[in-house]
CSV table of N, CA and C in Angstrom, one decimal:
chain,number,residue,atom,x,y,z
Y,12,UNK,N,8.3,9.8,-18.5
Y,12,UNK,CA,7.2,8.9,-18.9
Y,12,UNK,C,5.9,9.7,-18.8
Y,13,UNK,N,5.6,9.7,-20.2
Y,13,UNK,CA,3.5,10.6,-19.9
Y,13,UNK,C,2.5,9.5,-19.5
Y,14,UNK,N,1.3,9.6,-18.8
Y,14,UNK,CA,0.4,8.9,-18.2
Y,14,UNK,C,-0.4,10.1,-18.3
Y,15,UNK,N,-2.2,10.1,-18.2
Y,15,UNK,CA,-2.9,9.8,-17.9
Y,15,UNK,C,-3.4,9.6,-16.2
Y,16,UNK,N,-3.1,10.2,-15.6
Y,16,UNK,CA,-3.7,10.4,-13.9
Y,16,UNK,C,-5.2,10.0,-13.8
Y,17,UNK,N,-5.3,8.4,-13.2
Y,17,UNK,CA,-6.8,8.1,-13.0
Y,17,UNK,C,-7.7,9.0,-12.3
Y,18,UNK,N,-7.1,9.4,-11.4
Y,18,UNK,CA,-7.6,10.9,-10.3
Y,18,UNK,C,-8.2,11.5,-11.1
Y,19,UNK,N,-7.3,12.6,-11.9
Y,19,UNK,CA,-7.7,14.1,-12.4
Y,19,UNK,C,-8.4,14.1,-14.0
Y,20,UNK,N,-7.3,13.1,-15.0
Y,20,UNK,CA,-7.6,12.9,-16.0
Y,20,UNK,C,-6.7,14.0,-16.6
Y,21,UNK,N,-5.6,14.3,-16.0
Y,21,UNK,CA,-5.0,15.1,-16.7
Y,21,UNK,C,-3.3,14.3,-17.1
Y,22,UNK,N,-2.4,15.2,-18.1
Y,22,UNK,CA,-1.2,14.1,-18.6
Y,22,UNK,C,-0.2,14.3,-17.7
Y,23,UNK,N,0.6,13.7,-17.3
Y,23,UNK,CA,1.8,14.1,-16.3
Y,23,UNK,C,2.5,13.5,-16.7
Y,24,UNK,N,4.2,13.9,-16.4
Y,24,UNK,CA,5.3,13.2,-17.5
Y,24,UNK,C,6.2,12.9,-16.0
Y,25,UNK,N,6.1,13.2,-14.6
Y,25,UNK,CA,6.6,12.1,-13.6
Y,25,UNK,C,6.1,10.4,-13.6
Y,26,UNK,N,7.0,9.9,-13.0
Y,26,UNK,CA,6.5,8.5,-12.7
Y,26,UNK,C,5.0,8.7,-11.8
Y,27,UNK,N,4.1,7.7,-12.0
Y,27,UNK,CA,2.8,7.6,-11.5
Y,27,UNK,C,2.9,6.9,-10.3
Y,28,UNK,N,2.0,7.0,-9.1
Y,28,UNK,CA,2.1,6.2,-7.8
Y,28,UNK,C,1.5,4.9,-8.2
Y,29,UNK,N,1.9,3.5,-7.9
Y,29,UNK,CA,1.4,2.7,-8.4
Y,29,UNK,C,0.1,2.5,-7.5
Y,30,UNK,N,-1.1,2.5,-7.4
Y,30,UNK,CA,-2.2,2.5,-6.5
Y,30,UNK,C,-2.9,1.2,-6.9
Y,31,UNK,N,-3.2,0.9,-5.4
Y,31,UNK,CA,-3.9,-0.4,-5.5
Y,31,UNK,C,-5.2,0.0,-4.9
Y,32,UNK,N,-6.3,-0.3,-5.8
Y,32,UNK,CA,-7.7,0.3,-5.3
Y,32,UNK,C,-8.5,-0.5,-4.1
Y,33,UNK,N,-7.9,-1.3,-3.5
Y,33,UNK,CA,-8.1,-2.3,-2.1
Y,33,UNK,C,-7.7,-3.5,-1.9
Y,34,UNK,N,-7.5,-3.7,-1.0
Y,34,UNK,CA,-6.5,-4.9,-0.1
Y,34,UNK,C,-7.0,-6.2,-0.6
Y,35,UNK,N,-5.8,-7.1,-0.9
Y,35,UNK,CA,-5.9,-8.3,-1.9
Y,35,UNK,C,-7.0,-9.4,-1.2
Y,36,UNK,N,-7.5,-9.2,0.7
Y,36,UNK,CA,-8.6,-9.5,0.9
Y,36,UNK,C,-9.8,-9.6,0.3
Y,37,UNK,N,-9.7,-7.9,0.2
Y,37,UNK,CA,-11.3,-7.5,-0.2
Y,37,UNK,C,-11.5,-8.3,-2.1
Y,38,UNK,N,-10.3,-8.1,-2.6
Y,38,UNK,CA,-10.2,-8.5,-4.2
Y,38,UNK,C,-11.2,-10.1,-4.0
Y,39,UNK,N,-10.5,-10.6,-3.0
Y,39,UNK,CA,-11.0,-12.7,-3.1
Y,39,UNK,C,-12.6,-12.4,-2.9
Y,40,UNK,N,-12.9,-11.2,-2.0
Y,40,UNK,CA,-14.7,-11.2,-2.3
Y,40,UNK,C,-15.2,-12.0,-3.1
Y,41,UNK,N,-16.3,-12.1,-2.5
Y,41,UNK,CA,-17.7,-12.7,-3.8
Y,41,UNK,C,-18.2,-11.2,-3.7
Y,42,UNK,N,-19.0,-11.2,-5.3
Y,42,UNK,CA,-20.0,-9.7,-4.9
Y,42,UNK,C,-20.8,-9.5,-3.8
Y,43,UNK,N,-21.2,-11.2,-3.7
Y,43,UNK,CA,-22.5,-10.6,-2.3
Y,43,UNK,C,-21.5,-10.3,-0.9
Y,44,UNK,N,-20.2,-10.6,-1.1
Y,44,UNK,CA,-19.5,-10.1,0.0
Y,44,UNK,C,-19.1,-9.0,0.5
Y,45,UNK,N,-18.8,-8.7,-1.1
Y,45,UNK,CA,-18.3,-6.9,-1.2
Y,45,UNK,C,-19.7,-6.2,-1.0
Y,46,UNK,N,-20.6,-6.4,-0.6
Y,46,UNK,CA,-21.4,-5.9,-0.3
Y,46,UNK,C,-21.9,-5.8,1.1
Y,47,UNK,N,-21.5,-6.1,1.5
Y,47,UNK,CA,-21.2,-6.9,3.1
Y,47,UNK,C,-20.0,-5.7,4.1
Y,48,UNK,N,-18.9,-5.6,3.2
Y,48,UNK,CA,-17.6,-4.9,3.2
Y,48,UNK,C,-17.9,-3.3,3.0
Y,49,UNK,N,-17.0,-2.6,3.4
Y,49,UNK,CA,-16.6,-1.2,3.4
Y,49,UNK,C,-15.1,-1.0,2.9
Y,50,UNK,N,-15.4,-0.1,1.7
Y,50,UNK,CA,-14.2,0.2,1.3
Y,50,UNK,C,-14.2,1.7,0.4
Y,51,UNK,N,-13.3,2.9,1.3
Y,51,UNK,CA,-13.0,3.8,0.7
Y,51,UNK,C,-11.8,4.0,-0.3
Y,52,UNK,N,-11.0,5.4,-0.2
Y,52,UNK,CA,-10.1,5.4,-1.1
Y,52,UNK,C,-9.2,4.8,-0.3
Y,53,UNK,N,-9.0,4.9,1.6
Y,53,UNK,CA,-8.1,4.8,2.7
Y,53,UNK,C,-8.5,3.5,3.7
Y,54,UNK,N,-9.6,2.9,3.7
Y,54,UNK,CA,-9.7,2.3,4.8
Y,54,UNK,C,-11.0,0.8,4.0
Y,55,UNK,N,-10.8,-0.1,4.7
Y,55,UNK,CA,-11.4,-1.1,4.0
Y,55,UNK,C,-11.9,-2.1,5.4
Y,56,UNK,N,-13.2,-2.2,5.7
Y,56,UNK,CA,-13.8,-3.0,6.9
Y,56,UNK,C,-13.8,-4.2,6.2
Y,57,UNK,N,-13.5,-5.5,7.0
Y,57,UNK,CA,-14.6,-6.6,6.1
Y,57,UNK,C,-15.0,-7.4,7.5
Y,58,UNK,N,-16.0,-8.0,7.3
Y,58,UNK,CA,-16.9,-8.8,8.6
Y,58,UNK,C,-17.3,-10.1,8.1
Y,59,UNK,N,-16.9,-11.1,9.0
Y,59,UNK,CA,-16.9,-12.6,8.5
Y,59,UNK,C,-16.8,-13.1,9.5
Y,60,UNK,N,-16.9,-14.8,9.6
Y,60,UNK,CA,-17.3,-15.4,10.4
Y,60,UNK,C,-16.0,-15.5,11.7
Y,61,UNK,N,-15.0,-15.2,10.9
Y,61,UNK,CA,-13.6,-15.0,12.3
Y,61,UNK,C,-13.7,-13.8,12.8
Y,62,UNK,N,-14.4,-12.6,12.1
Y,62,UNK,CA,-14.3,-11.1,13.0
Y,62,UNK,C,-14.4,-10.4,12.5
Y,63,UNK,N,-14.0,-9.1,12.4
Y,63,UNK,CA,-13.7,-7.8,12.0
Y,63,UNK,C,-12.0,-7.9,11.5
Y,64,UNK,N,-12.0,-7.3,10.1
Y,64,UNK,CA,-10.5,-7.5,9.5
Y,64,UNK,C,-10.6,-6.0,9.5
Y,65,UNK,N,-9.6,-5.3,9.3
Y,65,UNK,CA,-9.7,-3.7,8.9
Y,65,UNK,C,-8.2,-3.5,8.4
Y,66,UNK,N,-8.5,-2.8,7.7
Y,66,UNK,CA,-7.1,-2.3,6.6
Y,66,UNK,C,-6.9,-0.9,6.1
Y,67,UNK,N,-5.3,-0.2,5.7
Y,67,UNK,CA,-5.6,1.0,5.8
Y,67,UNK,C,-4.3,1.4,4.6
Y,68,UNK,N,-4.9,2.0,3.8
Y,68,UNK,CA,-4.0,2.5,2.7
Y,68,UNK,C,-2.9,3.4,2.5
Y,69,UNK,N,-1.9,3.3,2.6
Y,69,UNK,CA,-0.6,3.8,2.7
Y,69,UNK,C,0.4,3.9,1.4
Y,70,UNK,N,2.0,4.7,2.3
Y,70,UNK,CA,2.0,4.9,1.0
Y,70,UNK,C,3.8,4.1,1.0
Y,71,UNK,N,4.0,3.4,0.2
Y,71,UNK,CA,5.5,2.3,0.2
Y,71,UNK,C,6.9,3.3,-0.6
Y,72,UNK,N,7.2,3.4,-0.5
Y,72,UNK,CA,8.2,4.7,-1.0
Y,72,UNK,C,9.7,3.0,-1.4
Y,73,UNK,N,9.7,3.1,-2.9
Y,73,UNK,CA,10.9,1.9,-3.2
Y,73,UNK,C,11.8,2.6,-3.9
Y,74,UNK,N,13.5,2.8,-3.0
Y,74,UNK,CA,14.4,3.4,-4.5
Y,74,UNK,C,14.9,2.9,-5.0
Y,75,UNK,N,14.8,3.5,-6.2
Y,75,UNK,CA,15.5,3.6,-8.0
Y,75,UNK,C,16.7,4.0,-7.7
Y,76,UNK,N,17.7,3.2,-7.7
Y,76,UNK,CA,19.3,3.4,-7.5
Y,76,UNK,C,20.1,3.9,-8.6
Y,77,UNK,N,19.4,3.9,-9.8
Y,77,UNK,CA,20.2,4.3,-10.9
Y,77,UNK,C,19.7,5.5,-11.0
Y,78,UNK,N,18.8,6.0,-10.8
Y,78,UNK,CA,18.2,7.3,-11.3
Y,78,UNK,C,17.5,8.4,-10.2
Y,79,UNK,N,18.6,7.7,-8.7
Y,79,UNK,CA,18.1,8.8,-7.6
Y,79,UNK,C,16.3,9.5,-7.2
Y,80,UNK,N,15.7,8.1,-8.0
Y,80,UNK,CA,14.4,8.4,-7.7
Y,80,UNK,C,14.1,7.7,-6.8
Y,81,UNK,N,12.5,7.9,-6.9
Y,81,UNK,CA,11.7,6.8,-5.9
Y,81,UNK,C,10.4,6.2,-6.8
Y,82,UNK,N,10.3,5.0,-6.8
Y,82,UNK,CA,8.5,4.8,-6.7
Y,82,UNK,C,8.0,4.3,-5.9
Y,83,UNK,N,6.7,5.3,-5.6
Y,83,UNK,CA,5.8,4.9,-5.0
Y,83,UNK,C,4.9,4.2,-4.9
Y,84,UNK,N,4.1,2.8,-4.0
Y,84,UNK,CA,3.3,2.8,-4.4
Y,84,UNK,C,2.2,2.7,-3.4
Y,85,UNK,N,0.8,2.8,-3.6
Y,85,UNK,CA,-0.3,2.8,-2.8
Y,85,UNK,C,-0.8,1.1,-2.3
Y,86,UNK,N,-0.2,1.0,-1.4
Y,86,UNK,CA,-0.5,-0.2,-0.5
Y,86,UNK,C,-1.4,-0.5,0.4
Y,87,UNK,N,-2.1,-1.2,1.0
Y,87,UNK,CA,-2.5,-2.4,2.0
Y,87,UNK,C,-2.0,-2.4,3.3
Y,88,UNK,N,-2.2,-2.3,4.4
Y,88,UNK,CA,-1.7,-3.2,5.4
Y,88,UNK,C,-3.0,-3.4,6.2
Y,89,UNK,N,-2.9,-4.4,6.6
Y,89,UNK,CA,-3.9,-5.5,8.2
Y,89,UNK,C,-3.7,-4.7,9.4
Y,90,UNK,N,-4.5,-3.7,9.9
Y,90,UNK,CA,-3.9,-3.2,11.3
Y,90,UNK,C,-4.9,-4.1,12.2
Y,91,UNK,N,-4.9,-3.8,13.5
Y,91,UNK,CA,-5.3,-4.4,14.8
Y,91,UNK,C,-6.8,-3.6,14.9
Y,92,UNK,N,-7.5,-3.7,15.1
Y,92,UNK,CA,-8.9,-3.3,16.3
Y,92,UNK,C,-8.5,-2.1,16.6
Y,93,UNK,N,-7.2,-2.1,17.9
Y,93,UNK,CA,-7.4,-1.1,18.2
Y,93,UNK,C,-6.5,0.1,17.8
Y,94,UNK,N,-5.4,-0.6,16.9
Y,94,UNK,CA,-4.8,0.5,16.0
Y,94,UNK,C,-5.9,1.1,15.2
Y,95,UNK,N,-6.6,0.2,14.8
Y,95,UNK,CA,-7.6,1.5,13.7
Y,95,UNK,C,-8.5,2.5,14.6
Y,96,UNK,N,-9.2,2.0,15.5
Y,96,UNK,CA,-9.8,3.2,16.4
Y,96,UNK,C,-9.3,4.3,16.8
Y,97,UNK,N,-7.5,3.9,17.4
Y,97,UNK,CA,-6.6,4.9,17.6
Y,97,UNK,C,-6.5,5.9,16.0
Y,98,UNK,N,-6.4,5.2,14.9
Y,98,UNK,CA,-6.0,5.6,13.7
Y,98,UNK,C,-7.5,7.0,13.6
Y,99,UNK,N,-9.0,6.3,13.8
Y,99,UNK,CA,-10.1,7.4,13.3
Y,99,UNK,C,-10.1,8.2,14.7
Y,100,UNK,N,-9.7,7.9,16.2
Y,100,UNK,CA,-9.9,9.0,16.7
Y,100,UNK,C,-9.1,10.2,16.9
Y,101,UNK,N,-7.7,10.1,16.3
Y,101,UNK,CA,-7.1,11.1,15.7
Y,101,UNK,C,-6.9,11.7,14.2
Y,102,UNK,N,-7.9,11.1,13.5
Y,102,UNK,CA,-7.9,11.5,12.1
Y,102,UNK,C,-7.6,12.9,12.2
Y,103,UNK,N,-8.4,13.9,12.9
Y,103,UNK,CA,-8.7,15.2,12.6
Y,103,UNK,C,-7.4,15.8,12.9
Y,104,UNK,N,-6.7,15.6,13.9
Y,104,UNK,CA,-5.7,16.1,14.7
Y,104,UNK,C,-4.1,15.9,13.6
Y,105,UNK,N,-4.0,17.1,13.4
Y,105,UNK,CA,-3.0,17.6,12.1
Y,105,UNK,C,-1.4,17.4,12.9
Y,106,UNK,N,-1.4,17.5,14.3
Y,106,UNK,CA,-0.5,17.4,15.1
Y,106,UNK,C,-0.2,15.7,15.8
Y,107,UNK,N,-1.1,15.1,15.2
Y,107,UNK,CA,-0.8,13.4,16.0
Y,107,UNK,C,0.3,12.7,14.7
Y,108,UNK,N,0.7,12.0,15.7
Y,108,UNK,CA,2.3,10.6,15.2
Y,108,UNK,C,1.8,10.1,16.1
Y,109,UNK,N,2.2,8.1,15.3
Y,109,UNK,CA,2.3,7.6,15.8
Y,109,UNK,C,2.9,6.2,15.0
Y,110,UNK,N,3.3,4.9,15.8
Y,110,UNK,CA,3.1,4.0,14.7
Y,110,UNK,C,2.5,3.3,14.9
Y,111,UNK,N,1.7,2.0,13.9
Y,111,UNK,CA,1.4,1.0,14.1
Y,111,UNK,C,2.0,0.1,13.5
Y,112,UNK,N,1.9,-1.7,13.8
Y,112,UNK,CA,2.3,-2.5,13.1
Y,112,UNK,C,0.9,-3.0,12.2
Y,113,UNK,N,1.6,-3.8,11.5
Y,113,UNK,CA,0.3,-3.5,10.1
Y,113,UNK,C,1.2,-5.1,9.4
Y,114,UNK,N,0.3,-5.8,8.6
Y,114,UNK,CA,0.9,-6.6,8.2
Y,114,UNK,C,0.4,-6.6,6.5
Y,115,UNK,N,1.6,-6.4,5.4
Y,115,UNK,CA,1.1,-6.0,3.9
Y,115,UNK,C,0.4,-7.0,3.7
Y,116,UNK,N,-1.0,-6.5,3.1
Y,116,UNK,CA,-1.4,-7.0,2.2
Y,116,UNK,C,-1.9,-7.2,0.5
Y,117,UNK,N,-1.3,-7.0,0.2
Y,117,UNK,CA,-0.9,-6.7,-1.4
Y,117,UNK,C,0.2,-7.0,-1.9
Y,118,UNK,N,0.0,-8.3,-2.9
Y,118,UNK,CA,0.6,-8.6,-3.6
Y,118,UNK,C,1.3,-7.5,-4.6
Y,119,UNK,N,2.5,-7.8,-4.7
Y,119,UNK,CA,3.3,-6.0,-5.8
Y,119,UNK,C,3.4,-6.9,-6.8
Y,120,UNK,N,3.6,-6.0,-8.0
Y,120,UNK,CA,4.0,-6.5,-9.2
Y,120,UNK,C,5.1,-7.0,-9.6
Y,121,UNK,N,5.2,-8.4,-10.9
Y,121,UNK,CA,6.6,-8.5,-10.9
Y,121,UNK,C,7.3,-9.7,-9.5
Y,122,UNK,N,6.4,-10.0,-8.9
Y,122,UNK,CA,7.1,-11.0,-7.8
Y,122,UNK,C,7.0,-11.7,-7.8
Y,123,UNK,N,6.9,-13.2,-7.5
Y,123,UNK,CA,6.6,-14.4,-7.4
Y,123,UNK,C,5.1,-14.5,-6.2
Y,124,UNK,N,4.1,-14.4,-6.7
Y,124,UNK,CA,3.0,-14.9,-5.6
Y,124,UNK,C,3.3,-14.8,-4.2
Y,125,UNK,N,2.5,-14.1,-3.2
Y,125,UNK,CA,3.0,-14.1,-1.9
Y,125,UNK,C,4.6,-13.4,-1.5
Y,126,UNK,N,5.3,-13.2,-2.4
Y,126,UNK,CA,6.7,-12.8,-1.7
Y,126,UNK,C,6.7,-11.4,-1.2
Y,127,UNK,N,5.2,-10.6,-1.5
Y,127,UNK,CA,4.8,-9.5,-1.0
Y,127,UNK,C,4.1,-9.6,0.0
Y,128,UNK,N,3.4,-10.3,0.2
Y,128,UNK,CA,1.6,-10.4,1.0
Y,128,UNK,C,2.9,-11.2,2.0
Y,129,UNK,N,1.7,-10.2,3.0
Y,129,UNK,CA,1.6,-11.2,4.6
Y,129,UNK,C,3.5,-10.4,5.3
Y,130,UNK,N,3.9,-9.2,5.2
Y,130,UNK,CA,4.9,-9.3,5.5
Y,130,UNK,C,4.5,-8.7,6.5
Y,131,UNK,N,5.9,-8.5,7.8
Y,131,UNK,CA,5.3,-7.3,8.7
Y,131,UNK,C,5.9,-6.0,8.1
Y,132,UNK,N,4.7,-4.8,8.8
Y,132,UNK,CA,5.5,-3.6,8.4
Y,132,UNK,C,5.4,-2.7,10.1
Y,133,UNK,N,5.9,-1.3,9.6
Y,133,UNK,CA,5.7,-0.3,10.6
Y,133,UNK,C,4.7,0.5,9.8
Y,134,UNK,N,4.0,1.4,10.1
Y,134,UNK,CA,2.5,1.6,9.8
Y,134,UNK,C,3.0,2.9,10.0
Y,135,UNK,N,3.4,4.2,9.7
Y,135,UNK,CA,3.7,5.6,10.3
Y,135,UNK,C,2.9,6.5,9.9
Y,136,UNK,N,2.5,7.2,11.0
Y,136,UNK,CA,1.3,8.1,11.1
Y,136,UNK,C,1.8,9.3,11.2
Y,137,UNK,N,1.4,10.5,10.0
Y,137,UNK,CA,2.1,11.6,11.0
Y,137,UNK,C,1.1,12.5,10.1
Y,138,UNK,N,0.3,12.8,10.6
Y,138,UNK,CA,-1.3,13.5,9.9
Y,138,UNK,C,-1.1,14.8,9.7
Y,139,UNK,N,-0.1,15.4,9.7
Y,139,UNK,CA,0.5,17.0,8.9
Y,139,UNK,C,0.7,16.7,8.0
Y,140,UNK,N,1.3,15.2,7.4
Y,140,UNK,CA,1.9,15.0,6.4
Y,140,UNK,C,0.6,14.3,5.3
Y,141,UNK,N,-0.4,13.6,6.1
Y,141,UNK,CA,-1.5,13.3,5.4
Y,141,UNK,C,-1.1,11.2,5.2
Y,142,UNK,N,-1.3,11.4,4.7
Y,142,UNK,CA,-1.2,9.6,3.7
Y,142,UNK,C,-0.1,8.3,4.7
Y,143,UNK,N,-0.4,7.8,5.4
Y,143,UNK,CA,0.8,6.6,6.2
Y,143,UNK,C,1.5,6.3,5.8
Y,144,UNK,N,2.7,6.6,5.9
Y,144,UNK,CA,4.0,5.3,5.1
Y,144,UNK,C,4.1,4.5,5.9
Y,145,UNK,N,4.9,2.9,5.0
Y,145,UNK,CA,4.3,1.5,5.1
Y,145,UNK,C,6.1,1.8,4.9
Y,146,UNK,N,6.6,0.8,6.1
Y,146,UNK,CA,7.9,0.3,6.4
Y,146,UNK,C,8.1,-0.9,6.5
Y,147,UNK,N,8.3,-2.1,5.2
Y,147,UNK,CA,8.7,-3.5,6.0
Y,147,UNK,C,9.7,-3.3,6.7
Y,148,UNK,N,9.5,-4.7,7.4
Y,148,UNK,CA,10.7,-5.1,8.6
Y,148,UNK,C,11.8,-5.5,7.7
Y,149,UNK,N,13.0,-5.5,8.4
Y,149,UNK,CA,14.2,-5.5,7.5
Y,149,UNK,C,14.2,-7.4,7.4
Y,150,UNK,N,13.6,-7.6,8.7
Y,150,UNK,CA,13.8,-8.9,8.6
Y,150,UNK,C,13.3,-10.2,8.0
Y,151,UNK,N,14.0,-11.3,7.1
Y,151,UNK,CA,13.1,-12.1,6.3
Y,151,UNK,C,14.2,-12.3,5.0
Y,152,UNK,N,13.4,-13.3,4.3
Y,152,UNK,CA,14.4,-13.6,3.3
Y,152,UNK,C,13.4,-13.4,1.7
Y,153,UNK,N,12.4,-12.8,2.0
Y,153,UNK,CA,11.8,-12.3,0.7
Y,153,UNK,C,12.3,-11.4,-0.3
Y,154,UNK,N,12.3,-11.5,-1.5
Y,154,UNK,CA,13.2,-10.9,-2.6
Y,154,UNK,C,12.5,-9.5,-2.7
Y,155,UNK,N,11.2,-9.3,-2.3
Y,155,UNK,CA,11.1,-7.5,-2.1
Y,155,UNK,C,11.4,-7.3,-0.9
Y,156,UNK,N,12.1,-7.9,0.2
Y,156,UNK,CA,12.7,-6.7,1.1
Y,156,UNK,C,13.7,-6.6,0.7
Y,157,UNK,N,14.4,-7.3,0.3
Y,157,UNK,CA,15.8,-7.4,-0.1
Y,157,UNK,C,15.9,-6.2,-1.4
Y,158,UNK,N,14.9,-6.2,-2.2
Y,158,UNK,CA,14.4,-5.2,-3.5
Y,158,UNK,C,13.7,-3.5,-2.3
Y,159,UNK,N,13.8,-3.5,-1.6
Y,159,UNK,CA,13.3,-2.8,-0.8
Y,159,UNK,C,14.4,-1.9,0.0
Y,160,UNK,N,15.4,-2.6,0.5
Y,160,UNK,CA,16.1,-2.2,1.1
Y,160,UNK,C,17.6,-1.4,0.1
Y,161,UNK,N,17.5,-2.7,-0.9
Y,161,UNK,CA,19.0,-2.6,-1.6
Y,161,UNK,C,18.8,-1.3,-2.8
Y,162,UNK,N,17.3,-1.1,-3.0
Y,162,UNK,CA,16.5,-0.5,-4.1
Y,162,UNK,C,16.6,-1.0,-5.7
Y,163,UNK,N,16.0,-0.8,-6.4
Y,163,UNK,CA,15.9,-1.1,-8.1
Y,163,UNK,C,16.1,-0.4,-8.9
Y,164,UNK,N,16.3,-0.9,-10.1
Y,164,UNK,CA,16.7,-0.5,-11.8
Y,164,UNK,C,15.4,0.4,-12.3
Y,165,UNK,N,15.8,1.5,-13.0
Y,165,UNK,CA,15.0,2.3,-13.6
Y,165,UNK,C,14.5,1.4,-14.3
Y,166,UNK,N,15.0,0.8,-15.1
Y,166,UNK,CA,14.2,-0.5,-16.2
Y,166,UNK,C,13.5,-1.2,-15.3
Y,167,UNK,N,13.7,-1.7,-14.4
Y,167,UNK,CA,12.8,-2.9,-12.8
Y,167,UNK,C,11.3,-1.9,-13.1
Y,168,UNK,N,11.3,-0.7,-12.6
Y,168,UNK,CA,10.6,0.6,-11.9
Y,168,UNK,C,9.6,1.0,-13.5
Y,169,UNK,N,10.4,0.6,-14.1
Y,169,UNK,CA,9.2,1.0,-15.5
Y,169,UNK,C,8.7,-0.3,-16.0
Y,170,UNK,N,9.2,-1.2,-15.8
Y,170,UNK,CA,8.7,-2.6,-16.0
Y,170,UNK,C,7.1,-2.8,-15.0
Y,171,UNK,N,7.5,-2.4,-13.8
Y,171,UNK,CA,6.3,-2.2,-13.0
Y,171,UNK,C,5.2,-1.6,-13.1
Y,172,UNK,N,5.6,0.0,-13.9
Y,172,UNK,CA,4.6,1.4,-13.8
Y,172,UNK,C,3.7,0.8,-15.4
Y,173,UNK,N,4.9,-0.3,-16.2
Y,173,UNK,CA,4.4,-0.3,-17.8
Y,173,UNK,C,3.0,-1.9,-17.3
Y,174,UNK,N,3.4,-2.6,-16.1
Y,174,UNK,CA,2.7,-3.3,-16.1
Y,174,UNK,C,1.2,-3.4,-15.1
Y,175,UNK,N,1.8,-2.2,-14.3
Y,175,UNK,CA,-0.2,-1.9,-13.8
Y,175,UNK,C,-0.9,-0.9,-14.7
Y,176,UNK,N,-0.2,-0.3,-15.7
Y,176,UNK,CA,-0.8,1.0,-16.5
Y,176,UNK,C,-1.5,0.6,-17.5
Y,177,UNK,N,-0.9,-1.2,-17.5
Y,177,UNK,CA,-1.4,-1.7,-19.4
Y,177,UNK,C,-2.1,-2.7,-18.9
Y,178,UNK,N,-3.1,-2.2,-17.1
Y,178,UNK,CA,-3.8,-4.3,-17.2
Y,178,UNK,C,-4.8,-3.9,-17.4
């Protein structure tokens, strides 16, 4: 499949990461809110009348059972206070692991409303490697863990990449 890389602007003929440019929080903003909010490519503050929410961009690895691939995509999760402090006071440190729990927030494509959002995950930190991978819990009766664990159809996996590439 050729794409267009939003990044580089250059053509690539692998499957594309599906990236989500911030947490389905920040999306409900008003402008004057998002203005209010912090959001890079990795980390997303928002401040409101219940507190400090904070969120951190990772990366969801789903297999393609028919064609021994993977897609990837660029996710959400809700960490804690003091998982994120832990998370920026070892940023620099190429040798830190760790995990956090993290709860997704980002709706995926292709699902029924919510059967994504709000799951738990494992949050894995391992800063040699760069970017967090995002582990739901096995546990629950939602059709993407079950799509998660059991993996998907190359046609599922392009149905997805053909529907965030063409919004």
């Amino acid at each position: 499949m050729k794409y267009i890389c939003a990044d580089c602007g250059q053509e690539h003929e692998d499957w594309p990461a599906l990236v989500f440019q911030a947490p389905d929080p920040y999306l409900a903003l008003s402008p004057e809110e998002k203005e209010q909010a912090e959001l890079t490519k990795e980390i997303c503050c928002i401040d409101d009348k219940e507190g400090t929410h904070w969120y951190l961009r990772g990366v969801l690895t789903q297999y393609v059972y028919d064609a021994c691939q993977y897609l990837d995509y660029g996710v959400w999760v809700s960490l804690s206070e003091e998982s994120m402090k832990d998370y920026y006071e070892h940023y620099e440190d190429k040798e830190y692991k760790t995990t956090y729990f993290g709860w997704l927030v980002t709706n995926l494509p292709n699902y029924p409303p919510n059967t994504s959002f709000a799951l738990p995950t494992n949050v894995e930190v391992d800063n040699s490697k760069g970017i967090p991978t995002i582990l739901p819990h096995q546990k629950g009766d939602s059709i993407f863990i079950k799509d998660f664990y059991d993996g998907i159809s190359t046609e599922e996996a392009l149905r997805r990449i053909d529907a965030l590439l063409n919004v």
